[in-house]
Coordinates of N, CA and C in Angstrom, one line a residue:
M1 N -18.5 0.3 -52.8 CA -18.7 1.4 -52.0 C -17.7 2.5 -52.4
S2 N -18.1 3.7 -52.5 CA -17.3 4.8 -53.0 C -16.5 5.3 -51.8
L3 N -15.4 6.0 -52.1 CA -14.5 6.5 -51.1 C -15.2 7.5 -50.2
G4 N -16.1 8.3 -50.8 CA -16.8 9.4 -50.0 C -17.7 8.8 -49.0
R5 N -18.4 7.7 -49.4 CA -19.4 7.0 -48.5 C -18.6 6.4 -47.3
A6 N -17.5 5.7 -47.6 CA -16.7 5.1 -46.6 C -16.2 6.1 -45.6
S7 N -15.8 7.3 -46.1 CA -15.3 8.3 -45.2 C -16.4 8.8 -44.3
K8 N -17.6 9.0 -44.9 CA -18.7 9.4 -44.1 C -19.1 8.4 -42.9
I9 N -19.0 7.1 -43.3 CA -19.3 6.1 -42.2 C -18.2 6.2 -41.2
G10 N -17.0 6.4 -41.6 CA -15.9 6.4 -40.6 C -16.0 7.6 -39.7
W11 N -16.3 8.8 -40.2 CA -16.5 10.0 -39.4 C -17.7 9.8 -38.5
T12 N -18.8 9.2 -39.0 CA -19.9 8.9 -38.1 C -19.6 8.0 -37.0
T13 N -18.8 7.0 -37.2 CA -18.4 6.1 -36.2 C -17.5 6.8 -35.1
I14 N -16.6 7.6 -35.6 CA -15.8 8.3 -34.7 C -16.6 9.3 -33.9
G15 N -17.5 10.0 -34.5 CA -18.4 11.0 -33.8 C -19.2 10.3 -32.7
L16 N -19.8 9.1 -33.1 CA -20.6 8.4 -32.1 C -19.8 7.9 -30.9
Y17 N -18.6 7.5 -31.2 CA -17.7 7.1 -30.2 C -17.3 8.2 -29.2
L18 N -17.0 9.4 -29.8 CA -16.7 10.5 -28.9 C -17.9 11.0 -28.1
L19 N -19.1 11.0 -28.8 CA -20.3 11.4 -28.1 C -20.6 10.4 -26.9
T20 N -20.5 9.1 -27.1 CA -20.8 8.2 -26.0 C -19.8 8.3 -24.9
T21 N -18.5 8.6 -25.3 CA -17.5 8.7 -24.3 C -17.7 10.0 -23.4
I22 N -18.1 11.0 -24.0 CA -18.4 12.3 -23.3 C -19.6 12.1 -22.4
V23 N -20.7 11.4 -22.9 CA -21.9 11.2 -22.1 C -21.5 10.3 -20.9
A24 N -20.7 9.3 -21.1 CA -20.3 8.4 -20.0 C -19.5 9.1 -19.0
S25 N -18.6 10.0 -19.4 CA -17.8 10.8 -18.5 C -18.7 11.7 -17.7
I26 N -19.6 12.4 -18.3 CA -20.5 13.3 -17.6 C -21.4 12.5 -16.6
L27 N -21.9 11.3 -16.9 CA -22.6 10.5 -16.0 C -21.7 10.0 -14.8
G28 N -20.5 9.7 -15.1 CA -19.6 9.4 -14.0 C -19.4 10.5 -13.0
I29 N -19.2 11.7 -13.6 CA -19.0 12.9 -12.7 C -20.2 13.1 -11.9
I30 N -21.4 13.0 -12.5 CA -22.7 13.2 -11.8 C -22.8 12.2 -10.6
C31 N -22.5 10.9 -10.9 CA -22.6 9.9 -9.9 C -21.6 10.2 -8.7
I32 N -20.4 10.6 -9.1 CA -19.4 10.9 -8.0 C -19.9 12.1 -7.2
A33 N -20.5 13.1 -7.8 CA -21.0 14.2 -7.1 C -22.2 13.8 -6.2
M34 N -23.0 12.9 -6.6 CA -24.2 12.4 -5.9 C -23.8 11.6 -4.6
F35 N -22.8 10.8 -4.8 CA -22.4 9.9 -3.7 C -21.1 10.4 -2.9
Q36 N -20.7 11.6 -3.2 CA -19.5 12.1 -2.5 C -19.7 12.2 -1.0
S37 N -20.9 12.4 -0.5 CA -21.1 12.5 0.9 C -20.9 11.1 1.6
K38 N -21.0 10.0 0.8 CA -20.9 8.7 1.4 C -19.5 8.3 1.7
F39 N -18.5 9.0 1.0 CA -17.1 8.7 1.2 C -16.6 9.5 2.3
T40 N -15.8 8.9 3.3 CA -15.3 9.7 4.4 C -13.7 9.4 4.4
S41 N -13.1 10.4 4.9 CA -11.6 10.3 5.1 C -11.4 10.5 6.6
E42 N -10.8 9.5 7.2 CA -10.6 9.5 8.6 C -9.1 9.3 8.9
T43 N -8.7 9.8 10.1 CA -7.4 9.4 10.6 C -7.5 8.3 11.6
F44 N -6.6 7.4 11.6 CA -6.7 6.3 12.5 C -5.7 6.5 13.7
E45 N -6.2 5.9 14.8 CA -5.3 6.0 16.0 C -4.1 5.2 15.8
E46 N -3.0 5.7 16.4 CA -1.7 4.9 16.3 C -1.9 3.7 17.2
D47 N -1.4 2.5 16.7 CA -1.5 1.3 17.4 C -0.6 1.4 18.6
P48 N -1.0 0.8 19.7 CA -0.2 0.7 20.9 C 1.0 -0.2 20.6
P49 N 2.1 0.0 21.4 CA 3.3 -0.9 21.1 C 2.9 -2.4 21.3
T50 N 3.6 -3.2 20.6 CA 3.3 -4.6 20.7 C 4.1 -5.2 21.9
V51 N 3.4 -5.9 22.7 CA 4.0 -6.5 23.9 C 3.8 -8.0 23.9
V52 N 4.7 -8.7 24.5 CA 4.6 -10.2 24.6 C 4.9 -10.6 26.1
T53 N 4.4 -11.8 26.4 CA 4.7 -12.4 27.6 C 5.5 -13.7 27.3
L54 N 6.4 -14.0 28.1 CA 7.3 -15.2 27.9 C 7.0 -16.2 29.0
G55 N 6.6 -17.4 28.7 CA 6.3 -18.4 29.7 C 7.5 -19.2 30.0
C56 N 7.5 -19.8 31.2 CA 8.5 -20.7 31.7 C 8.1 -22.1 31.5
N57 N 8.9 -23.1 31.9 CA 8.6 -24.5 31.7 C 7.4 -24.9 32.5
S58 N 7.1 -24.4 33.6 CA 6.0 -24.9 34.4 C 4.8 -24.0 34.1
D59 N 3.6 -24.6 34.2 CA 2.3 -23.9 33.9 C 2.1 -22.7 34.9
G60 N 1.7 -21.6 34.3 CA 1.3 -20.5 35.2 C 2.5 -19.6 35.6
S61 N 3.7 -20.0 35.1 CA 4.9 -19.1 35.5 C 5.3 -18.4 34.2
F62 N 5.7 -17.2 34.5 CA 6.2 -16.3 33.4 C 7.5 -15.7 33.7
V63 N 8.2 -15.3 32.7 CA 9.5 -14.5 32.9 C 9.1 -13.1 33.4
T64 N 9.7 -12.7 34.5 CA 9.4 -11.4 35.0 C 10.7 -10.6 35.1
E65 N 10.5 -9.3 35.1 CA 11.6 -8.4 35.2 C 11.7 -7.8 36.6
G66 N 12.8 -8.0 37.2 CA 12.9 -7.4 38.6 C 13.2 -5.9 38.5
A67 N 13.2 -5.3 39.7 CA 13.4 -3.9 39.8 C 14.8 -3.5 39.3
D68 N 15.7 -4.4 39.5 CA 17.1 -4.1 39.0 C 17.4 -4.5 37.6
G69 N 16.3 -5.0 36.8 CA 16.5 -5.4 35.4 C 16.8 -6.8 35.2
T70 N 16.9 -7.6 36.3 CA 17.1 -9.1 36.1 C 15.9 -9.8 35.7
L71 N 16.1 -10.9 35.0 CA 14.9 -11.7 34.5 C 14.9 -13.0 35.3
S72 N 13.7 -13.4 35.7 CA 13.5 -14.7 36.4 C 12.2 -15.2 36.2
C73 N 12.0 -16.5 36.5 CA 10.7 -17.2 36.3 C 9.9 -17.0 37.6
S74 N 8.7 -16.6 37.5 CA 7.9 -16.5 38.7 C 6.5 -17.0 38.5
S75 N 6.0 -17.8 39.5 CA 4.7 -18.3 39.4 C 3.7 -17.6 40.3
S76 N 4.2 -16.8 41.2 CA 3.3 -16.0 42.0 C 2.7 -14.9 41.1
S77 N 1.5 -14.4 41.4 CA 0.8 -13.5 40.5 C 1.6 -12.2 40.4
P78 N 2.4 -12.1 39.4 CA 3.2 -10.8 39.2 C 2.3 -9.8 38.6
S79 N 2.7 -8.5 38.7 CA 1.9 -7.4 38.1 C 2.1 -7.5 36.6
E80 N 1.1 -6.9 35.9 CA 1.2 -7.0 34.5 C 2.4 -6.3 33.9
E81 N 2.8 -5.2 34.5 CA 3.9 -4.5 34.0 C 5.3 -5.2 34.1
D82 N 5.3 -6.2 35.0 CA 6.5 -7.0 35.2 C 6.6 -8.1 34.2
I83 N 5.5 -8.6 33.6 CA 5.5 -9.7 32.7 C 5.4 -9.3 31.2
L84 N 5.0 -8.1 31.0 CA 4.9 -7.6 29.6 C 6.2 -7.0 29.1
F85 N 6.6 -7.5 27.9 CA 7.9 -7.0 27.3 C 7.6 -6.4 26.0
L86 N 8.2 -5.2 25.7 CA 8.0 -4.6 24.4 C 8.6 -5.5 23.3
F87 N 7.9 -5.6 22.2 CA 8.4 -6.4 21.1 C 8.7 -5.5 20.0
D88 N 9.9 -5.3 19.6 CA 10.3 -4.5 18.5 C 10.7 -5.3 17.3
D89 N 9.9 -5.3 16.3 CA 10.2 -6.1 15.1 C 11.1 -5.3 14.2
V90 N 12.4 -5.4 14.4 CA 13.4 -4.6 13.7 C 13.4 -4.9 12.2
T91 N 13.3 -6.2 11.8 CA 13.4 -6.6 10.4 C 12.0 -6.5 9.6
G92 N 10.9 -6.3 10.4 CA 9.6 -6.2 9.7 C 9.1 -7.5 9.3
A93 N 9.6 -8.6 9.9 CA 9.2 -10.0 9.5 C 7.8 -10.3 10.0
L94 N 7.4 -9.7 11.1 CA 6.0 -10.0 11.7 C 5.1 -8.8 11.5
V95 N 4.7 -8.6 10.3 CA 3.8 -7.4 9.9 C 2.4 -7.7 10.4
K96 N 1.8 -6.7 11.0 CA 0.4 -6.9 11.4 C -0.5 -6.9 10.2
A97 N -1.7 -7.6 10.2 CA -2.7 -7.6 9.2 C -3.4 -6.3 9.3
S98 N -3.7 -5.7 8.1 CA -4.4 -4.4 8.0 C -5.7 -4.5 7.3
S99 N -6.7 -3.8 7.8 CA -7.9 -3.8 7.1 C -8.0 -2.6 6.1
G100 N -6.9 -1.9 5.9 CA -6.9 -0.8 5.0 C -6.9 -1.2 3.6
T101 N -6.8 -0.2 2.7 CA -6.8 -0.5 1.3 C -5.4 -1.2 0.9
A102 N -5.5 -2.1 0.0 CA -4.4 -2.7 -0.6 C -4.0 -2.0 -1.9
S103 N -2.8 -1.4 -1.9 CA -2.4 -0.6 -3.0 C -1.8 -1.4 -4.1
D104 N -1.6 -2.7 -3.9 CA -0.9 -3.5 -4.9 C -1.9 -4.3 -5.7
I105 N -3.2 -4.1 -5.5 CA -4.3 -4.8 -6.3 C -4.8 -3.8 -7.3
S106 N -4.8 -4.2 -8.5 CA -5.3 -3.3 -9.6 C -6.8 -3.4 -9.7
M107 N -7.4 -2.5 -10.5 CA -8.8 -2.4 -10.7 C -9.3 -3.7 -11.5
S108 N -8.5 -4.1 -12.4 CA -8.9 -5.3 -13.2 C -8.9 -6.6 -12.3
E109 N -7.9 -6.7 -11.4 CA -7.9 -7.8 -10.5 C -9.1 -7.8 -9.6
T110 N -9.5 -6.6 -9.1 CA -10.7 -6.4 -8.3 C -12.0 -6.9 -9.0
I111 N -12.1 -6.4 -10.3 CA -13.2 -6.8 -11.1 C -13.3 -8.3 -11.3
Y112 N -12.1 -8.9 -11.6 CA -12.0 -10.3 -12.0 C -12.4 -11.1 -10.8
T113 N -11.8 -10.8 -9.6 CA -12.1 -11.7 -8.4 C -13.4 -11.3 -7.8
G114 N -13.8 -10.1 -7.8 CA -15.0 -9.6 -7.2 C -16.3 -9.8 -7.9
I115 N -16.2 -9.8 -9.3 CA -17.4 -9.9 -10.1 C -17.4 -11.1 -11.0
F116 N -16.4 -11.2 -11.8 CA -16.3 -12.2 -12.8 C -16.4 -13.6 -12.2
T117 N -15.5 -13.9 -11.2 CA -15.5 -15.3 -10.6 C -16.8 -15.6 -9.9
K118 N -17.5 -14.6 -9.4 CA -18.8 -14.9 -8.7 C -19.9 -15.1 -9.7
L119 N -19.8 -14.5 -10.9 CA -20.9 -14.6 -11.9 C -20.8 -15.8 -12.7
V120 N -19.5 -16.2 -13.1 CA -19.3 -17.3 -14.0 C -19.1 -18.5 -13.1
T121 N -19.9 -19.5 -13.4 CA -19.9 -20.7 -12.6 C -18.8 -21.7 -13.0
D122 N -18.4 -22.5 -12.0 CA -17.4 -23.5 -12.3 C -17.9 -24.7 -13.0
N123 N -19.2 -25.1 -12.7 CA -19.8 -26.2 -13.3 C -21.2 -25.8 -13.8
I124 N -21.3 -25.7 -15.1 CA -22.5 -25.2 -15.7 C -23.7 -26.2 -15.5
F125 N -23.4 -27.5 -15.5 CA -24.4 -28.5 -15.4 C -25.1 -28.5 -14.0
V126 N -24.2 -28.3 -13.0 CA -24.8 -28.2 -11.6 C -25.6 -27.0 -11.5
T127 N -25.2 -25.9 -12.1 CA -25.9 -24.6 -12.0 C -27.3 -24.8 -12.6
F128 N -27.3 -25.4 -13.8 CA -28.6 -25.7 -14.5 C -29.5 -26.6 -13.6
Y129 N -28.9 -27.6 -13.0 CA -29.7 -28.5 -12.2 C -30.2 -27.8 -11.0
D130 N -29.5 -26.9 -10.4 CA -29.9 -26.2 -9.2 C -30.9 -25.1 -9.5
G131 N -31.0 -24.8 -10.8 CA -32.0 -23.7 -11.3 C -31.4 -22.3 -11.0
N132 N -30.1 -22.2 -10.9 CA -29.5 -20.9 -10.7 C -29.1 -20.3 -12.0
F133 N -30.0 -19.7 -12.7 CA -29.7 -19.2 -14.1 C -29.0 -17.9 -14.0
A134 N -29.0 -17.2 -12.9 CA -28.3 -15.9 -12.8 C -26.8 -16.1 -12.9
A135 N -26.3 -17.3 -12.5 CA -24.8 -17.5 -12.6 C -24.4 -18.1 -13.9
V136 N -25.2 -18.2 -14.9 CA -24.9 -18.8 -16.2 C -24.9 -17.7 -17.2
W137 N -23.8 -17.6 -17.9 CA -23.7 -16.6 -19.0 C -24.0 -17.3 -20.3

């Protein structure tokens, strides 16, 4: 193969790569524009403060706070405001579960766990036996 022909093949390869990359980018932008109305950005309500009730040794009795700030066990039906105590997690050890986005998960991890592990079977023979050919690559 002559040097001129190899150069032409190289430039053709680079040109096709750039062309397909540009087409894919344009298609991506078109898809984003088409589905942009499906994405919403909302503000969430602030969670109410965390409260706890503290039980005593006997069933149905709770630690209550008196009008003067003293604590005692009471089994008579106390008001809710007397048995609820604000819980302030100073160290952050008891973090609430969130249904929001996880910023520490990368796109490749999402693809691997969300697509790859669901498509590729653990046992190919069982998959063939069950007739599930969609899960076999």
